[in-house]
Amino acid sequence: MIVVMKPGASRESIDHVMEKIESIGLISHPIFGTRRTVVAAIGDKHGRTLDDIEAMPGVERVVPILAPYKMASLEVHEEKSVVKVDGFSFGGVRIGVIAGPCAVESEEVTIETARFVKSCGAVALRAGAFKPRTSPYAFQGLEEEGLKILARAREETGLSVVTEVIAPEHVELVARYADVLQIGARNMQNFLLLKAAGEQQKPVLLKRGMSATIDELLLAGEYILSRGNHNVILCERGIRTFEDHTRNTLSIASVPAMQQRTHLPVIVDPSHATGHSALVAPVARAAVAAGADGLIVEVHPHPEDALVDGAQSLDFRGFELMMKELERIAEAVDRTM
Ligand code: PEP
Ligand code: MN
């Protein structure tokens, strides 16, 4: 349920509404918009009606929230949310490109890639220090040493760092080094990890699970929001289907479909969606045309030598070309790169 306050309602009346909500055992989350404030009441009402709140000073109306997710819903927050990562805002007019190798392999490759993607206009560096691999024999990542390399790449280039966290007990460690915590497809429903990421304040990039519906992705986001972290960016990276010409199947429609349900920024990962470097730029263009707020793209100086995901990594020339092409697409949809 949400309590929609009248435009210009006083802080005192908002506080009273929150106290009333809490007094019946619900949790109240105020959302301060530019025009008006709404207060979300979350929890089990145990059959109690909340009609009397409608009579309270400053209250315009009380409406049930129909979506199973509450705080992530557009019903609660009609304005698009902007998630700030250093100086950059995901969800604004400018499209944010996060780029870098799949994994932190070495300081040399990481810094060389960071310098190059920055020169092409990327706003953040991606690379995993903890890799969730399908095979236990595959490269698992450099772990804390990888996080240190990422921190040095940030010092060298000024780029923000986006890196994956795979376990709740690592959240504090990863948050010490990263600017954005990535929660990967394989962990989208690791509820303890979602809760831990919600209990700290670094932005979270939450990727869609391999077989998750959009509602399940939004409910996973809700775990983070409901723990107090409002800085959530959603990422469409395709899902597993019977089709095998691409690594995963990306529905471009999921971008506007998500944006019709949530105020959270939505970005697209054309690398994991396709699995083939030759398909990355065309899908990235389609994502921007469909309204994506950003992209996360794998780039490697020598994809043929990459320890992880070389086949879907762009080389430097490919990334540079993609960024140039995207400028024209962005302009056509009133966005900038
Ligand atoms: C990644 O970004 O390298 C990754 C493992 O992606 P996903 O979780 O989408 O498979
Ligand atoms: Mn990868």
mmCIF file of C-alpha atoms and ligand atoms in Angstrom:
data_model
loop_
_atom_site.group_PDB
_atom_site.id
_atom_site.type_symbol
_atom_site.label_atom_id
_atom_site.label_comp_id
_atom_site.label_asym_id
_atom_site.label_seq_id
_atom_site.Cartn_x
_atom_site.Cartn_y
_atom_site.Cartn_z
ATOM 1 C CA MET A 1 0.000 0.000 0.000
ATOM 2 C CA ILE A 2 1.165 3.543 -0.597
ATOM 3 C CA VAL A 3 0.107 6.744 1.034
ATOM 4 C CA VAL A 4 0.238 9.575 -1.462
ATOM 5 C CA MET A 5 0.815 12.859 0.345
ATOM 6 C CA LYS A 6 -0.579 16.149 -0.979
ATOM 7 C CA PRO A 7 1.897 18.341 -2.862
ATOM 8 C CA GLY A 8 3.727 20.435 -0.278
ATOM 9 C CA ALA A 9 2.628 18.251 2.692
ATOM 10 C CA SER A 10 4.605 19.219 5.798
ATOM 11 C CA ARG A 11 7.401 17.078 7.211
ATOM 12 C CA GLU A 12 5.339 16.794 10.385
ATOM 13 C CA SER A 13 2.368 15.278 8.550
ATOM 14 C CA ILE A 14 4.695 12.829 6.770
ATOM 15 C CA ASP A 15 6.186 11.815 10.123
ATOM 16 C CA HIS A 16 2.702 11.289 11.574
ATOM 17 C CA VAL A 17 1.739 9.016 8.705
ATOM 18 C CA MET A 18 4.956 7.033 9.184
ATOM 19 C CA GLU A 19 4.312 6.675 12.920
ATOM 20 C CA LYS A 20 0.777 5.455 12.221
ATOM 21 C CA ILE A 21 2.049 2.867 9.713
ATOM 22 C CA GLU A 22 4.691 1.629 12.155
ATOM 23 C CA SER A 23 2.151 1.503 14.999
ATOM 24 C CA ILE A 24 0.271 -1.253 13.185
ATOM 25 C CA GLY A 25 3.413 -3.296 12.676
ATOM 26 C CA LEU A 26 4.225 -2.302 9.101
ATOM 27 C CA ILE A 27 7.475 -0.808 7.835
ATOM 28 C CA SER A 28 7.233 2.676 6.358
ATOM 29 C CA HIS A 29 9.502 3.890 3.581
ATOM 30 C CA PRO A 30 9.117 7.534 2.596
ATOM 31 C CA ILE A 31 10.065 8.394 -0.976
ATOM 32 C CA PHE A 32 10.655 12.090 -1.434
ATOM 33 C CA GLY A 33 9.889 13.147 -5.008
ATOM 34 C CA THR A 34 10.312 16.592 -6.495
ATOM 35 C CA ARG A 35 6.549 17.160 -6.642
ATOM 36 C CA ARG A 36 5.236 15.103 -3.775
ATOM 37 C CA THR A 37 6.145 12.508 -1.194
ATOM 38 C CA VAL A 38 4.714 9.028 -1.030
ATOM 39 C CA VAL A 39 5.072 6.678 1.909
ATOM 40 C CA ALA A 40 5.182 2.965 1.154
ATOM 41 C CA ALA A 41 3.742 0.714 3.883
ATOM 42 C CA ILE A 42 5.270 -2.712 3.640
ATOM 43 C CA GLY A 43 4.468 -5.889 5.506
ATOM 44 C CA ASP A 44 1.479 -7.997 6.391
ATOM 45 C CA LYS A 45 -1.577 -5.946 7.393
ATOM 46 C CA HIS A 46 -3.139 -9.013 9.075
ATOM 47 C CA GLY A 47 -6.493 -8.008 7.676
ATOM 48 C CA ARG A 48 -6.450 -4.488 9.089
ATOM 49 C CA THR A 49 -7.698 -1.719 6.868
ATOM 50 C CA LEU A 50 -5.767 1.475 6.645
ATOM 51 C CA ASP A 51 -8.648 3.681 5.582
ATOM 52 C CA ASP A 52 -8.245 5.950 8.580
ATOM 53 C CA ILE A 53 -4.869 7.094 7.248
ATOM 54 C CA GLU A 54 -6.747 8.749 4.403
ATOM 55 C CA ALA A 55 -8.275 11.167 6.926
ATOM 56 C CA MET A 56 -4.902 12.262 8.300
ATOM 57 C CA PRO A 57 -3.619 15.796 7.609
ATOM 58 C CA GLY A 58 -1.569 16.126 4.414
ATOM 59 C CA VAL A 59 -2.774 12.819 2.952
ATOM 60 C CA GLU A 60 -4.276 12.834 -0.521
ATOM 61 C CA ARG A 61 -5.102 9.147 -0.959
ATOM 62 C CA VAL A 62 -4.181 5.625 0.030
ATOM 63 C CA VAL A 63 -3.694 3.175 -2.826
ATOM 64 C CA PRO A 64 -2.950 -0.528 -2.867
ATOM 65 C CA ILE A 65 0.160 -1.512 -4.801
ATOM 66 C CA LEU A 66 -0.759 -4.184 -7.270
ATOM 67 C CA ALA A 67 2.764 -5.265 -8.265
ATOM 68 C CA PRO A 68 4.377 -7.900 -6.012
ATOM 69 C CA TYR A 69 7.418 -5.640 -5.712
ATOM 70 C CA LYS A 70 6.657 -2.401 -3.941
ATOM 71 C CA MET A 71 9.685 -0.143 -3.683
ATOM 72 C CA ALA A 72 10.908 -1.080 -7.151
ATOM 73 C CA SER A 73 7.515 -0.324 -8.649
ATOM 74 C CA LEU A 74 6.648 2.660 -10.802
ATOM 75 C CA GLU A 75 3.393 2.780 -8.839
ATOM 76 C CA VAL A 76 5.349 3.962 -5.786
ATOM 77 C CA HIS A 77 7.901 6.128 -7.540
ATOM 78 C CA GLU A 78 6.663 7.686 -10.747
ATOM 79 C CA GLU A 79 9.880 9.514 -11.539
ATOM 80 C CA LYS A 80 12.805 7.578 -12.920
ATOM 81 C CA SER A 81 15.499 6.968 -10.318
ATOM 82 C CA VAL A 82 18.991 8.139 -10.923
ATOM 83 C CA VAL A 83 21.807 6.074 -9.448
ATOM 84 C CA LYS A 84 24.970 8.076 -8.908
ATOM 85 C CA VAL A 85 28.310 6.373 -9.371
ATOM 86 C CA ASP A 86 30.990 8.941 -8.593
ATOM 87 C CA GLY A 87 30.192 11.836 -10.892
ATOM 88 C CA PHE A 88 28.059 9.798 -13.283
ATOM 89 C CA SER A 89 24.281 9.280 -13.082
ATOM 90 C CA PHE A 90 22.766 6.049 -14.409
ATOM 91 C CA GLY A 91 19.183 6.774 -15.422
ATOM 92 C CA GLY A 92 19.826 10.305 -16.703
ATOM 93 C CA VAL A 93 20.000 11.511 -20.306
ATOM 94 C CA ARG A 94 23.544 10.251 -20.765
ATOM 95 C CA ILE A 95 23.994 6.564 -21.464
ATOM 96 C CA GLY A 96 26.649 5.005 -19.253
ATOM 97 C CA VAL A 97 28.999 2.423 -20.714
ATOM 98 C CA ILE A 98 30.801 0.094 -18.325
ATOM 99 C CA ALA A 99 33.595 -1.790 -20.086
ATOM 100 C CA GLY A 100 36.536 -4.052 -19.396
ATOM 101 C CA PRO A 101 37.708 -7.641 -19.390
ATOM 102 C CA CYS A 102 35.522 -10.410 -18.026
ATOM 103 C CA ALA A 103 38.039 -11.129 -15.272
ATOM 104 C CA VAL A 104 40.932 -9.321 -13.634
ATOM 105 C CA GLU A 105 43.793 -11.303 -15.175
ATOM 106 C CA SER A 106 46.781 -9.089 -14.453
ATOM 107 C CA GLU A 107 47.560 -5.493 -13.584
ATOM 108 C CA GLU A 108 48.913 -4.891 -17.074
ATOM 109 C CA VAL A 109 45.809 -6.048 -18.989
ATOM 110 C CA THR A 110 43.461 -4.348 -16.525
ATOM 111 C CA ILE A 111 45.137 -0.955 -16.643
ATOM 112 C CA GLU A 112 45.751 -1.043 -20.386
ATOM 113 C CA THR A 113 42.065 -1.811 -20.966
ATOM 114 C CA ALA A 114 40.910 0.790 -18.445
ATOM 115 C CA ARG A 115 42.955 3.506 -20.156
ATOM 116 C CA PHE A 116 41.627 2.575 -23.560
ATOM 117 C CA VAL A 117 37.923 2.297 -22.676
ATOM 118 C CA LYS A 118 38.141 5.578 -20.816
ATOM 119 C CA SER A 119 39.617 7.287 -23.883
ATOM 120 C CA CYS A 120 36.547 6.080 -25.829
ATOM 121 C CA GLY A 121 34.067 7.472 -23.285
ATOM 122 C CA ALA A 122 33.390 4.580 -20.879
ATOM 123 C CA VAL A 123 32.298 5.763 -17.422
ATOM 124 C CA ALA A 124 33.338 2.683 -15.460
ATOM 125 C CA LEU A 125 35.681 -0.288 -15.605
ATOM 126 C CA ARG A 126 34.301 -3.813 -15.236
ATOM 127 C CA ALA A 127 36.311 -6.946 -14.368
ATOM 128 C CA GLY A 128 35.641 -9.790 -11.990
ATOM 129 C CA ALA A 129 38.027 -10.620 -9.159
ATOM 130 C CA PHE A 130 35.704 -13.335 -7.867
ATOM 131 C CA LYS A 131 34.411 -15.348 -10.833
ATOM 132 C CA PRO A 132 31.351 -17.606 -10.522
ATOM 133 C CA ARG A 133 32.432 -20.325 -12.961
ATOM 134 C CA THR A 134 30.342 -23.215 -14.195
ATOM 135 C CA SER A 135 33.344 -25.538 -13.897
ATOM 136 C CA PRO A 136 35.301 -25.829 -10.645
ATOM 137 C CA TYR A 137 38.456 -26.322 -12.779
ATOM 138 C CA ALA A 138 38.099 -22.999 -14.613
ATOM 139 C CA PHE A 139 39.958 -19.820 -13.516
ATOM 140 C CA GLN A 140 38.214 -18.604 -10.362
ATOM 141 C CA GLY A 141 39.652 -15.087 -10.266
ATOM 142 C CA LEU A 142 42.472 -13.365 -8.399
ATOM 143 C CA GLU A 143 40.193 -12.550 -5.443
ATOM 144 C CA GLU A 144 41.563 -9.830 -3.136
ATOM 145 C CA GLU A 145 44.677 -9.361 -5.269
ATOM 146 C CA GLY A 146 42.288 -8.689 -8.182
ATOM 147 C CA LEU A 147 40.417 -6.092 -6.113
ATOM 148 C CA LYS A 148 43.734 -4.343 -5.394
ATOM 149 C CA ILE A 149 44.510 -4.252 -9.108
ATOM 150 C CA LEU A 150 41.092 -2.716 -9.765
ATOM 151 C CA ALA A 151 41.742 -0.056 -7.140
ATOM 152 C CA ARG A 152 45.056 0.766 -8.854
ATOM 153 C CA ALA A 153 43.264 0.994 -12.221
ATOM 154 C CA ARG A 154 40.858 3.494 -10.670
ATOM 155 C CA GLU A 155 43.771 5.539 -9.315
ATOM 156 C CA GLU A 156 45.445 5.519 -12.726
ATOM 157 C CA THR A 157 42.403 6.381 -14.812
ATOM 158 C CA GLY A 158 39.739 7.889 -12.551
ATOM 159 C CA LEU A 159 37.249 5.286 -13.810
ATOM 160 C CA SER A 160 34.768 3.855 -11.305
ATOM 161 C CA VAL A 161 35.093 0.144 -10.644
ATOM 162 C CA VAL A 162 32.266 -2.381 -11.112
ATOM 163 C CA THR A 163 33.086 -5.861 -9.844
ATOM 164 C CA GLU A 164 31.196 -8.974 -8.850
ATOM 165 C CA VAL A 165 30.533 -10.210 -5.350
ATOM 166 C CA ILE A 166 29.547 -13.868 -5.070
ATOM 167 C CA ALA A 167 29.083 -14.437 -1.352
ATOM 168 C CA PRO A 168 27.413 -12.490 1.473
ATOM 169 C CA GLU A 169 30.552 -12.755 3.598
ATOM 170 C CA HIS A 170 32.558 -10.986 0.862
ATOM 171 C CA VAL A 171 30.277 -7.953 0.581
ATOM 172 C CA GLU A 172 32.273 -5.848 3.010
ATOM 173 C CA LEU A 173 35.594 -6.745 1.376
ATOM 174 C CA VAL A 174 34.396 -6.074 -2.185
ATOM 175 C CA ALA A 175 32.651 -2.839 -1.138
ATOM 176 C CA ARG A 176 35.968 -1.612 0.313
ATOM 177 C CA TYR A 177 37.502 -1.637 -3.177
ATOM 178 C CA ALA A 178 34.571 -1.333 -5.625
ATOM 179 C CA ASP A 179 32.343 1.592 -6.554
ATOM 180 C CA VAL A 180 29.540 -0.725 -7.709
ATOM 181 C CA LEU A 181 28.862 -4.281 -6.510
ATOM 182 C CA GLN A 182 27.793 -6.584 -9.316
ATOM 183 C CA ILE A 183 25.489 -9.465 -8.463
ATOM 184 C CA GLY A 184 25.635 -11.925 -11.334
ATOM 185 C CA ALA A 185 23.032 -14.026 -13.079
ATOM 186 C CA ARG A 186 23.996 -17.119 -11.078
ATOM 187 C CA ASN A 187 23.340 -15.275 -7.830
ATOM 188 C CA MET A 188 20.221 -13.292 -8.661
ATOM 189 C CA GLN A 189 18.267 -15.325 -6.146
ATOM 190 C CA ASN A 190 21.004 -15.713 -3.561
ATOM 191 C CA PHE A 191 18.797 -14.051 -1.000
ATOM 192 C CA LEU A 192 21.443 -13.758 1.718
ATOM 193 C CA LEU A 193 23.705 -11.990 -0.788
ATOM 194 C CA LEU A 194 20.880 -9.647 -1.841
ATOM 195 C CA LYS A 195 20.176 -8.806 1.801
ATOM 196 C CA ALA A 196 23.849 -8.174 2.544
ATOM 197 C CA ALA A 197 24.140 -5.920 -0.520
ATOM 198 C CA GLY A 198 21.052 -4.060 0.676
ATOM 199 C CA GLU A 199 22.623 -3.405 4.051
ATOM 200 C CA GLN A 200 25.482 -1.347 2.659
ATOM 201 C CA GLN A 201 25.271 1.769 0.543
ATOM 202 C CA LYS A 202 27.440 1.117 -2.531
ATOM 203 C CA PRO A 203 25.307 0.908 -5.703
ATOM 204 C CA VAL A 204 24.414 -2.602 -6.840
ATOM 205 C CA LEU A 205 24.315 -3.797 -10.444
ATOM 206 C CA LEU A 206 21.858 -6.686 -10.388
ATOM 207 C CA LYS A 207 21.877 -9.015 -13.380
ATOM 208 C CA ARG A 208 18.902 -11.030 -14.525
ATOM 209 C CA GLY A 209 19.109 -14.710 -13.621
ATOM 210 C CA MET A 210 19.534 -17.310 -16.359
ATOM 211 C CA SER A 211 15.899 -18.370 -16.180
ATOM 212 C CA ALA A 212 14.365 -15.507 -14.267
ATOM 213 C CA THR A 213 11.248 -13.645 -15.306
ATOM 214 C CA ILE A 214 11.213 -9.862 -15.165
ATOM 215 C CA ASP A 215 9.023 -10.001 -12.056
ATOM 216 C CA GLU A 216 11.563 -12.273 -10.360
ATOM 217 C CA LEU A 217 14.359 -9.836 -11.244
ATOM 218 C CA LEU A 218 12.337 -6.962 -9.815
ATOM 219 C CA LEU A 219 11.618 -8.936 -6.648
ATOM 220 C CA ALA A 220 15.350 -9.627 -6.303
ATOM 221 C CA GLY A 221 15.906 -5.867 -6.625
ATOM 222 C CA GLU A 222 13.226 -5.371 -3.981
ATOM 223 C CA TYR A 223 15.342 -7.376 -1.503
ATOM 224 C CA ILE A 224 18.105 -4.788 -1.853
ATOM 225 C CA LEU A 225 15.800 -1.755 -1.789
ATOM 226 C CA SER A 226 13.834 -3.001 1.210
ATOM 227 C CA ARG A 227 17.051 -3.312 3.236
ATOM 228 C CA GLY A 228 17.700 0.394 2.748
ATOM 229 C CA ASN A 229 19.949 0.566 -0.302
ATOM 230 C CA HIS A 230 18.129 2.560 -2.989
ATOM 231 C CA ASN A 231 20.994 2.452 -5.468
ATOM 232 C CA VAL A 232 20.061 -0.465 -7.671
ATOM 233 C CA ILE A 233 20.751 -0.749 -11.397
ATOM 234 C CA LEU A 234 19.093 -3.649 -13.237
ATOM 235 C CA CYS A 235 20.870 -5.482 -16.031
ATOM 236 C CA GLU A 236 19.302 -7.536 -18.813
ATOM 237 C CA ARG A 237 21.829 -10.118 -20.017
ATOM 238 C CA GLY A 238 19.557 -12.594 -21.790
ATOM 239 C CA ILE A 239 18.119 -15.853 -20.512
ATOM 240 C CA ARG A 240 18.650 -19.526 -21.338
ATOM 241 C CA THR A 241 16.347 -20.828 -24.076
ATOM 242 C CA PHE A 242 16.423 -23.706 -26.604
ATOM 243 C CA GLU A 243 17.920 -21.329 -29.171
ATOM 244 C CA ASP A 244 21.681 -21.838 -29.457
ATOM 245 C CA HIS A 245 22.877 -19.366 -32.080
ATOM 246 C CA THR A 246 23.598 -16.999 -29.216
ATOM 247 C CA ARG A 247 24.916 -17.859 -25.740
ATOM 248 C CA ASN A 248 21.684 -16.554 -24.218
ATOM 249 C CA THR A 249 18.503 -15.129 -25.697
ATOM 250 C CA LEU A 250 18.066 -11.403 -25.276
ATOM 251 C CA SER A 251 14.609 -9.940 -25.605
ATOM 252 C CA ILE A 252 14.969 -6.299 -26.554
ATOM 253 C CA ALA A 253 11.355 -5.858 -25.427
ATOM 254 C CA SER A 254 12.444 -6.562 -21.869
ATOM 255 C CA VAL A 255 14.053 -3.100 -21.709
ATOM 256 C CA PRO A 256 10.830 -1.104 -22.225
ATOM 257 C CA ALA A 257 8.866 -3.804 -20.362
ATOM 258 C CA MET A 258 11.043 -3.281 -17.281
ATOM 259 C CA GLN A 259 10.869 0.478 -17.641
ATOM 260 C CA GLN A 260 7.080 0.258 -17.673
ATOM 261 C CA ARG A 261 7.221 -1.522 -14.306
ATOM 262 C CA THR A 262 10.099 0.054 -12.436
ATOM 263 C CA HIS A 263 11.771 3.410 -11.882
ATOM 264 C CA LEU A 264 15.204 1.776 -11.565
ATOM 265 C CA PRO A 265 17.788 2.306 -14.332
ATOM 266 C CA VAL A 266 17.997 -0.600 -16.781
ATOM 267 C CA ILE A 267 21.187 -1.468 -18.617
ATOM 268 C CA VAL A 268 21.992 -4.227 -21.114
ATOM 269 C CA ASP A 269 24.923 -6.634 -21.353
ATOM 270 C CA PRO A 270 25.300 -7.487 -25.061
ATOM 271 C CA SER A 271 28.406 -9.612 -24.364
ATOM 272 C CA HIS A 272 26.846 -12.321 -22.179
ATOM 273 C CA ALA A 273 23.586 -11.988 -24.127
ATOM 274 C CA THR A 274 25.210 -13.016 -27.403
ATOM 275 C CA GLY A 275 28.480 -14.805 -26.613
ATOM 276 C CA HIS A 276 29.970 -13.700 -29.947
ATOM 277 C CA SER A 277 32.004 -10.545 -30.418
ATOM 278 C CA ALA A 278 30.558 -9.988 -33.918
ATOM 279 C CA LEU A 279 27.059 -9.680 -32.414
ATOM 280 C CA VAL A 280 27.951 -7.350 -29.560
ATOM 281 C CA ALA A 281 27.864 -3.967 -31.335
ATOM 282 C CA PRO A 282 24.593 -4.586 -33.245
ATOM 283 C CA VAL A 283 22.858 -5.716 -30.044
ATOM 284 C CA ALA A 284 24.324 -2.762 -28.134
ATOM 285 C CA ARG A 285 22.859 -0.435 -30.769
ATOM 286 C CA ALA A 286 19.475 -2.128 -30.472
ATOM 287 C CA ALA A 287 19.588 -1.803 -26.679
ATOM 288 C CA VAL A 288 20.249 1.921 -26.852
ATOM 289 C CA ALA A 289 17.504 2.341 -29.453
ATOM 290 C CA ALA A 290 15.103 0.467 -27.147
ATOM 291 C CA GLY A 291 15.820 2.897 -24.307
ATOM 292 C CA ALA A 292 18.530 1.236 -22.215
ATOM 293 C CA ASP A 293 20.162 3.555 -19.678
ATOM 294 C CA GLY A 294 23.552 1.968 -20.169
ATOM 295 C CA LEU A 295 25.596 -0.987 -21.329
ATOM 296 C CA ILE A 296 28.116 -3.327 -19.760
ATOM 297 C CA VAL A 297 30.509 -4.682 -22.362
ATOM 298 C CA GLU A 298 33.492 -7.035 -22.267
ATOM 299 C CA VAL A 299 36.653 -5.642 -23.839
ATOM 300 C CA HIS A 300 40.109 -7.211 -23.938
ATOM 301 C CA PRO A 301 43.328 -6.051 -25.650
ATOM 302 C CA HIS A 302 43.824 -9.574 -27.070
ATOM 303 C CA PRO A 303 40.504 -11.476 -26.896
ATOM 304 C CA GLU A 304 42.168 -14.617 -28.262
ATOM 305 C CA ASP A 305 44.358 -14.747 -25.132
ATOM 306 C CA ALA A 306 41.634 -13.852 -22.599
ATOM 307 C CA LEU A 307 41.381 -16.230 -19.648
ATOM 308 C CA VAL A 308 37.589 -15.892 -19.596
ATOM 309 C CA ASP A 309 34.970 -15.059 -22.250
ATOM 310 C CA GLY A 310 37.383 -14.174 -25.069
ATOM 311 C CA ALA A 311 34.879 -15.144 -27.794
ATOM 312 C CA GLN A 312 32.475 -12.437 -26.707
ATOM 313 C CA SER A 313 35.065 -9.773 -25.897
ATOM 314 C CA LEU A 314 35.556 -6.826 -28.208
ATOM 315 C CA ASP A 315 39.105 -5.837 -29.070
ATOM 316 C CA PHE A 316 40.071 -2.173 -28.762
ATOM 317 C CA ARG A 317 39.229 -1.342 -32.360
ATOM 318 C CA GLY A 318 35.833 -3.034 -32.060
ATOM 319 C CA PHE A 319 35.025 -1.102 -28.897
ATOM 320 C CA GLU A 320 36.064 2.203 -30.396
ATOM 321 C CA LEU A 321 33.863 1.584 -33.446
ATOM 322 C CA MET A 322 30.895 0.527 -31.325
ATOM 323 C CA MET A 323 31.159 3.699 -29.215
ATOM 324 C CA LYS A 324 31.183 5.864 -32.354
ATOM 325 C CA GLU A 325 28.150 4.087 -33.822
ATOM 326 C CA LEU A 326 26.264 4.400 -30.556
ATOM 327 C CA GLU A 327 26.549 8.188 -30.641
ATOM 328 C CA ARG A 328 24.252 8.353 -33.638
ATOM 329 C CA ILE A 329 21.729 5.925 -32.170
ATOM 330 C CA ALA A 330 21.718 7.811 -28.866
ATOM 331 C CA GLU A 331 21.077 11.088 -30.627
ATOM 332 C CA ALA A 332 18.115 9.569 -32.489
ATOM 333 C CA VAL A 333 16.458 8.688 -29.156
ATOM 334 C CA ASP A 334 17.308 12.019 -27.460
ATOM 335 C CA ARG A 335 20.123 10.605 -25.371
ATOM 336 C CA THR A 336 23.845 11.287 -25.247
ATOM 337 C CA MET A 337 26.839 9.005 -24.848
HETATM 338 C C1 PEP B 1 30.093 -11.363 -15.954
HETATM 339 O O1 PEP B 1 29.621 -10.222 -16.004
HETATM 340 O O2 PEP B 1 31.281 -11.631 -16.212
HETATM 341 C C2 PEP B 1 29.177 -12.481 -15.669
HETATM 342 C C3 PEP B 1 29.596 -13.580 -15.060
HETATM 343 O O3 PEP B 1 27.927 -12.260 -16.130
HETATM 344 P P1 PEP B 1 26.540 -13.040 -15.830
HETATM 345 O O4 PEP B 1 26.395 -13.046 -14.356
HETATM 346 O O5 PEP B 1 25.527 -12.185 -16.536
HETATM 347 O O6 PEP B 1 26.667 -14.397 -16.449
HETATM 348 MN MN MN B 2 32.094 -12.695 -18.618
#
